mmCIF file of C-alpha atoms in Angstrom:
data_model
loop_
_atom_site.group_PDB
_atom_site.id
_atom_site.type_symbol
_atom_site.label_atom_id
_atom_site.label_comp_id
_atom_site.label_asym_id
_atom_site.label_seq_id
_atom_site.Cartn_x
_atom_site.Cartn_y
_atom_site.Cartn_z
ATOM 1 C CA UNK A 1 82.037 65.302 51.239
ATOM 2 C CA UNK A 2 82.030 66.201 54.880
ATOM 3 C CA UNK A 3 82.643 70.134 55.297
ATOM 4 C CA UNK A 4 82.625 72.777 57.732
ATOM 5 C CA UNK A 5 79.678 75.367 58.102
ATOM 6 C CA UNK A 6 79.353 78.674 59.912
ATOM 7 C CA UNK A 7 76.350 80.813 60.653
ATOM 8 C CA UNK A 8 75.073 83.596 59.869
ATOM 9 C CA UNK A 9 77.115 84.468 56.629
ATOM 10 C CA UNK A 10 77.044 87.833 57.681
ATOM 11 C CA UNK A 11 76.156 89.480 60.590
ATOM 12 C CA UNK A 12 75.911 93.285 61.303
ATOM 13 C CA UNK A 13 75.873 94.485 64.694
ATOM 14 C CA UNK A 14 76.384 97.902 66.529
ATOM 15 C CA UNK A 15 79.419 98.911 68.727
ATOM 16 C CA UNK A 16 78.995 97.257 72.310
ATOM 17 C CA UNK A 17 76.278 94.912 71.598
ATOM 18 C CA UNK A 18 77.207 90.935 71.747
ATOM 19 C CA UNK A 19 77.596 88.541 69.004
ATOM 20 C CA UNK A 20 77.777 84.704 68.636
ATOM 21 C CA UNK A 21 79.060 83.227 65.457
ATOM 22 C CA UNK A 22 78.615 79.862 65.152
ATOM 23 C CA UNK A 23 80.529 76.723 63.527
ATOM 24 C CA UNK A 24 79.302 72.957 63.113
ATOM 25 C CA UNK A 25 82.660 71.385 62.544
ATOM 26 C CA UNK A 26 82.932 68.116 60.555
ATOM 27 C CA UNK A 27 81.538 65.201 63.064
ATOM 28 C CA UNK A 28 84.334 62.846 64.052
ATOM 29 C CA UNK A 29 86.978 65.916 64.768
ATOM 30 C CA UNK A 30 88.460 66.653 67.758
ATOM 31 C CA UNK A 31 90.207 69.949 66.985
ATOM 32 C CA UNK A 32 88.739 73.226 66.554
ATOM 33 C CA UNK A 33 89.733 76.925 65.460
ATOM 34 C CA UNK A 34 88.716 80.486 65.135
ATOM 35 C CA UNK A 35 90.395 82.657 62.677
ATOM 36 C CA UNK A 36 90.100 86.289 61.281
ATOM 37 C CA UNK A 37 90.705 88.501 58.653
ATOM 38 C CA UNK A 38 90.370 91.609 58.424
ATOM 39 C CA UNK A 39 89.504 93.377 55.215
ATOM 40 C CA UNK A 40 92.753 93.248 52.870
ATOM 41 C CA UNK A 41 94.685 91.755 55.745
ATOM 42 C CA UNK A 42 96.400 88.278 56.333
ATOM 43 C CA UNK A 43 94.388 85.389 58.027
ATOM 44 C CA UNK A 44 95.383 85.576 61.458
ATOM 45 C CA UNK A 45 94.660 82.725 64.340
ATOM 46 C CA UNK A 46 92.661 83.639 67.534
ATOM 47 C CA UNK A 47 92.124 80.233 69.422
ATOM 48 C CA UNK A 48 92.348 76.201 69.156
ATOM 49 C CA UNK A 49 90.036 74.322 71.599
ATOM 50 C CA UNK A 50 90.208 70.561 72.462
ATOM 51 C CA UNK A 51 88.772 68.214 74.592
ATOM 52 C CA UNK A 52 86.352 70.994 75.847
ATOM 53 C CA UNK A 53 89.560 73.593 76.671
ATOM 54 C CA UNK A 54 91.138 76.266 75.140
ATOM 55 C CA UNK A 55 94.897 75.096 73.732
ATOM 56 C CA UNK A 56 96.025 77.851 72.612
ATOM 57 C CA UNK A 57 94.817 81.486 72.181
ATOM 58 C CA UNK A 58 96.628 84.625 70.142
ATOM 59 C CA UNK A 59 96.781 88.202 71.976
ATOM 60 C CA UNK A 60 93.710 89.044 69.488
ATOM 61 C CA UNK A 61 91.955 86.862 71.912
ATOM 62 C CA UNK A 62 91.466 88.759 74.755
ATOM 63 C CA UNK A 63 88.611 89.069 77.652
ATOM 64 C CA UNK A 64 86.028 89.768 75.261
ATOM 65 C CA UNK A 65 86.127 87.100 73.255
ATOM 66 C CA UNK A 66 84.913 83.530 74.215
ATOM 67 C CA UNK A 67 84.610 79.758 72.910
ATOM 68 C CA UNK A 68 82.470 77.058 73.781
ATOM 69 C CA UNK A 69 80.977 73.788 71.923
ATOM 70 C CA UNK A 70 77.548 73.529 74.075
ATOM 71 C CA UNK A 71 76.583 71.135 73.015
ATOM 72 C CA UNK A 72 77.888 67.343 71.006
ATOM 73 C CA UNK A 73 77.550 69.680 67.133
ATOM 74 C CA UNK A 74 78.354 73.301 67.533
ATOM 75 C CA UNK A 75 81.459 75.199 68.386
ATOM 76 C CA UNK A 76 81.158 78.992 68.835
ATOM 77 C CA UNK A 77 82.437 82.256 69.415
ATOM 78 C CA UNK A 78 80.987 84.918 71.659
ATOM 79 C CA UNK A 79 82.475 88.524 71.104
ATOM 80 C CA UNK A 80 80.643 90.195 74.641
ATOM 81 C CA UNK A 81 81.086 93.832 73.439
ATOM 82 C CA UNK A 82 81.878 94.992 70.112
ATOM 83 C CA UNK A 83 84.450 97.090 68.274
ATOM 84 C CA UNK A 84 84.712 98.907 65.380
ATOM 85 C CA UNK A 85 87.760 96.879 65.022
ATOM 86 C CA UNK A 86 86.037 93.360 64.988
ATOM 87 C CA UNK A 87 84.936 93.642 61.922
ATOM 88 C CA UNK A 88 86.235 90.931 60.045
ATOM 89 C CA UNK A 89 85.390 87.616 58.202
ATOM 90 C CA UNK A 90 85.920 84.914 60.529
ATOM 91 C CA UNK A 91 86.509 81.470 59.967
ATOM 92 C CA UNK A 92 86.175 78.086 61.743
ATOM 93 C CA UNK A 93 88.341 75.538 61.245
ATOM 94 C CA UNK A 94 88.522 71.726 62.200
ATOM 95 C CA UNK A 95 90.641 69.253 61.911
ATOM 96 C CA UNK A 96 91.651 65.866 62.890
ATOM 97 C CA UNK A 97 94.572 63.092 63.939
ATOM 98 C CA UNK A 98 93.774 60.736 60.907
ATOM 99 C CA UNK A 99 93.926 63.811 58.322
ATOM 100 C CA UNK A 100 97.318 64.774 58.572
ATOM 101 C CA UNK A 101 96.707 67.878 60.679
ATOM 102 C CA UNK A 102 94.553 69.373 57.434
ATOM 103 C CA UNK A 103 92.902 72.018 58.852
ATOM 104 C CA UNK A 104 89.203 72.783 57.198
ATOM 105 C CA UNK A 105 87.882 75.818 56.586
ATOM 106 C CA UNK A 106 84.110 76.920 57.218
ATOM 107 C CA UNK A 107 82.960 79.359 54.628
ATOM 108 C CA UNK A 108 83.241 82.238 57.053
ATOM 109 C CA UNK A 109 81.070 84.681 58.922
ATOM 110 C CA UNK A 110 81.206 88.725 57.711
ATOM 111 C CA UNK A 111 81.453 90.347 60.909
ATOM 112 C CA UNK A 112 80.251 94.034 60.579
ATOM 113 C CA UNK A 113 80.493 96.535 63.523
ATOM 114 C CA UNK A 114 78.664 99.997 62.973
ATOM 115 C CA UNK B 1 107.763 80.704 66.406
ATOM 116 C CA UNK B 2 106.799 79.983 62.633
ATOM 117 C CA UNK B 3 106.498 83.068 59.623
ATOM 118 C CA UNK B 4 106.036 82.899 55.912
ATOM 119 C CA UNK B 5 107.004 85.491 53.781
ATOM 120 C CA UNK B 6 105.413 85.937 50.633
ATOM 121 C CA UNK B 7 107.282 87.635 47.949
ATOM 122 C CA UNK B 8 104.816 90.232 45.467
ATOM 123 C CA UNK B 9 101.275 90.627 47.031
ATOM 124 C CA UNK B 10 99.972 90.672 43.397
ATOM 125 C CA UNK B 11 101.243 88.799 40.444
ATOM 126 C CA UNK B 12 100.070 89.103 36.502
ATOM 127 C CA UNK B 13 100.730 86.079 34.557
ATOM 128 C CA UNK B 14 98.918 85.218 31.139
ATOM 129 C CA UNK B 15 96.796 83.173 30.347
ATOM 130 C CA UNK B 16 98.468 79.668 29.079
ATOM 131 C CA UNK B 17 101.814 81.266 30.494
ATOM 132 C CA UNK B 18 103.774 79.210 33.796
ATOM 133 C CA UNK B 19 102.674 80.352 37.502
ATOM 134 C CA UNK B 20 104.893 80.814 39.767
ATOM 135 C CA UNK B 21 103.918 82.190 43.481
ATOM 136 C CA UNK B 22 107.133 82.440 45.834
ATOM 137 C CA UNK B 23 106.784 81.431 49.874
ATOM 138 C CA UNK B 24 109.190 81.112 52.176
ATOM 139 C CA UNK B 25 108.863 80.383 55.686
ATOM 140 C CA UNK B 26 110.885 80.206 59.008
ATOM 141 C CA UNK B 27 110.340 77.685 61.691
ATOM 142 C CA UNK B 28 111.953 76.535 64.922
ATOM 143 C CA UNK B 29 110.227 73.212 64.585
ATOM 144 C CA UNK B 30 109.728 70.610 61.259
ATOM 145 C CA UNK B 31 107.204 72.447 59.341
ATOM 146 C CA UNK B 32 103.971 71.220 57.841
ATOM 147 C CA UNK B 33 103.607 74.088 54.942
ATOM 148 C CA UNK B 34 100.183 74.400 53.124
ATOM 149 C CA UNK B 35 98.793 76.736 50.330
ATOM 150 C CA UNK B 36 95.294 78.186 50.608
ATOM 151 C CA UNK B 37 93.231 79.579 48.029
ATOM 152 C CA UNK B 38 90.586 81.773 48.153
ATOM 153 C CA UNK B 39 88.265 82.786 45.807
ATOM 154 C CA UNK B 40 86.235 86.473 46.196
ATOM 155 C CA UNK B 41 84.146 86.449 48.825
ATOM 156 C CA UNK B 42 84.518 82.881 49.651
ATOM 157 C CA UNK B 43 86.719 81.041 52.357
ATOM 158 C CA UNK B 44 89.918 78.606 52.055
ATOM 159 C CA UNK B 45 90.106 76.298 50.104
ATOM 160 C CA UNK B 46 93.394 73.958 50.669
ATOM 161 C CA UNK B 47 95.172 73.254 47.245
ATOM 162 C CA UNK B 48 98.312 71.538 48.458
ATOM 163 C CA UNK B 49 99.864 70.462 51.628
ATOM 164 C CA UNK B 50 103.472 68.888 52.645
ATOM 165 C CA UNK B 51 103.376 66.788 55.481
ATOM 166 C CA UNK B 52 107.060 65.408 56.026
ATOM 167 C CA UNK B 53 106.356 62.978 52.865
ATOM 168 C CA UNK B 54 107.261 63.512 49.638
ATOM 169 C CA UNK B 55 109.036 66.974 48.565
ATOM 170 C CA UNK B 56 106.974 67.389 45.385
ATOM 171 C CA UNK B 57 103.725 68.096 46.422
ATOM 172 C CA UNK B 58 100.895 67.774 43.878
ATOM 173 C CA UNK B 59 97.392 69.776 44.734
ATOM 174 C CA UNK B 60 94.263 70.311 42.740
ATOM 175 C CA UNK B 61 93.780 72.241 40.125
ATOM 176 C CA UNK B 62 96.938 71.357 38.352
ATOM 177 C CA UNK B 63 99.065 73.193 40.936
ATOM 178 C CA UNK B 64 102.099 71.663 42.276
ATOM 179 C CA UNK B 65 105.026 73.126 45.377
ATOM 180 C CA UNK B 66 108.021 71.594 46.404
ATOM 181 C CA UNK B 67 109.671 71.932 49.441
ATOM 182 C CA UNK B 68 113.034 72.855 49.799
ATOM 183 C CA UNK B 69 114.728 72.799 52.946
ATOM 184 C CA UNK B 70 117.850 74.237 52.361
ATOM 185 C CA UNK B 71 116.473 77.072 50.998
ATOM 186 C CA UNK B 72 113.531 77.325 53.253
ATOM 187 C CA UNK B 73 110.556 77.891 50.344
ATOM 188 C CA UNK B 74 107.556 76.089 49.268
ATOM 189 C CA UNK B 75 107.302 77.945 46.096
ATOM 190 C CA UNK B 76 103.470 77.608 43.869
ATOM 191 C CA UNK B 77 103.479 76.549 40.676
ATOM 192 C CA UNK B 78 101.282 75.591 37.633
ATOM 193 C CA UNK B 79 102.380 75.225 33.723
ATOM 194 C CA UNK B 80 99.581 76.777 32.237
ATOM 195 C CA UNK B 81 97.549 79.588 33.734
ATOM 196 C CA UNK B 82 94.119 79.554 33.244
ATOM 197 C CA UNK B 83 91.236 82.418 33.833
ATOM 198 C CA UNK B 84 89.844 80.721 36.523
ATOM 199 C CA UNK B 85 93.038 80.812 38.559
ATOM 200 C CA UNK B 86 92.496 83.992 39.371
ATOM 201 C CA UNK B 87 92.055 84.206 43.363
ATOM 202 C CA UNK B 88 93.839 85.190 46.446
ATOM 203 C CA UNK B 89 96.782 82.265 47.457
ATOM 204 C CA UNK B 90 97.849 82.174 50.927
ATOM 205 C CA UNK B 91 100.960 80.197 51.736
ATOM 206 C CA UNK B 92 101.069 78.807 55.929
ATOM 207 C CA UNK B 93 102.946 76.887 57.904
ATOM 208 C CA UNK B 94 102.496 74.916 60.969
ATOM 209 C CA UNK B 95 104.051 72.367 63.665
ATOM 210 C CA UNK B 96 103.605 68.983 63.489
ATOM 211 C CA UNK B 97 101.483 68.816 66.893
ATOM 212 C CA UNK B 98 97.774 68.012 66.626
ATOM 213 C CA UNK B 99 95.957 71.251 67.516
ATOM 214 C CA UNK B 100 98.925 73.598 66.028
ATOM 215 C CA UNK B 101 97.785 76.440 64.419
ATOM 216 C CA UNK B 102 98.213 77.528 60.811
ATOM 217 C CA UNK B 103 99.998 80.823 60.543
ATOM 218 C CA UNK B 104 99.194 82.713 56.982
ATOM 219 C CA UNK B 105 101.461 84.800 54.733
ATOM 220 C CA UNK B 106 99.965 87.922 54.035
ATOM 221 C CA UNK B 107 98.485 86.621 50.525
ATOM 222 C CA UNK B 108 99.244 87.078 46.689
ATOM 223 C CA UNK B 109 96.796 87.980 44.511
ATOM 224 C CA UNK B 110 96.840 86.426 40.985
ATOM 225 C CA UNK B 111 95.719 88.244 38.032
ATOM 226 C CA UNK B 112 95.429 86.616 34.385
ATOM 227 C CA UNK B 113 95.580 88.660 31.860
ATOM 228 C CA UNK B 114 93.736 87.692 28.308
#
């Protein structure tokens, strides 16, 4: 069965360096999505991208944070300068027309800031 | 705008005994309502999902919701609990537009007791 996968499964980084967590979506969708969530906290969206543009993006989503799919496979998310407060699991998402607007989850990337 | 509320953010049923997670949810728009699982440090995995069809919605695992309009829930339920049910459930909601996003109640956790 087709599925979502994210890279690294956890990645540790220090305060104000950059990170890029990376999603390979499920190949014939059209609709992607970053989530979070924070330790003991609710999932919580941060952007949909389609047709190479941002959709829709939460207030988490600010400046510092970034999307692109460079290339025909991956989807990613660039955070340029870390916070304490990044760290989260993050999740990727896909979906498409023909599956009812089922969203699919990626396993998730640990996100730790030091 | 879209919210779920999810009533008791941890729940102890026994094992064999009837499940029984509450959601309800407020939308502005015909609602596409879902329920997540996940299991420790792993991501989402969807169990159920009403799409406008059917109220009754069956999932895997044996669990079943059912929508109710009037009274705006999309309660969880499953006859007999087993050990392995034990995991985080997340009830959502979304629109009915393609690239909507999924907003998450703030999660139950289920514990079975021996």
């Amino acid at each position: 069965e087709p599925e979502v996968t994210q890279t690294p499964s956890h990645q540790v980084t220090q305060m104000g360096q950059e990170v890029i967590l990376r999603c390979v979506p499920i190949s014939n969708h059209l609709y992607f999505y970053w989530y979070r969530q924070i330790l003991g906290q609710k999932v919580e969206f941060l952007v949909s991208f389609y047709n190479n543009e941002i959709s829709e993006k939460s207030e988490i989503f600010d400046d510092q944070f970034s999307v692109e799919r460079p290339d025909g496979s991956n989807f990613t998310l660039k955070i340029r300068s870390t916070k304490l407060e990044d760290s989260a699991m993050y999740f990727c998402a896909s979906s498409d027309w023909t599956s009812a607007y089922e969203q699919y989850f990626g396993p998730g990337t640990r996100l730790t800031v030091t | 705008a879209q919210s779920v509320t999810q009533l008791g953010s941890h729940v102890s049923v026994s094992e064999g005994a009837l499940v029984l997670l509450r959601c309800n949810y407020s939308s502005s728009v015909p609602p596409y309502l879902f329920w997540y699982v996940q299991y420790p440090n792993q991501g989402l995995q969807l169990l159920l999902k009403y799409t406008s069809a059917a109220t009754l919605v069956k999932g895997i695992n044996g669990f079943e919701a059912e929508f109710k309009k009037s009274e705006t829930s999309f309660h969880l339920t499953k006859p007999s609990a087993h050990m392995s049910d034990a995991a985080e459930y997340f009830c959502a909601v979304s629109g009915q537009d393609r690239d909507d996003k999924i907003i998450f109640g703030k999660g139950t956790r289920l514990h079975i007791l021996p």
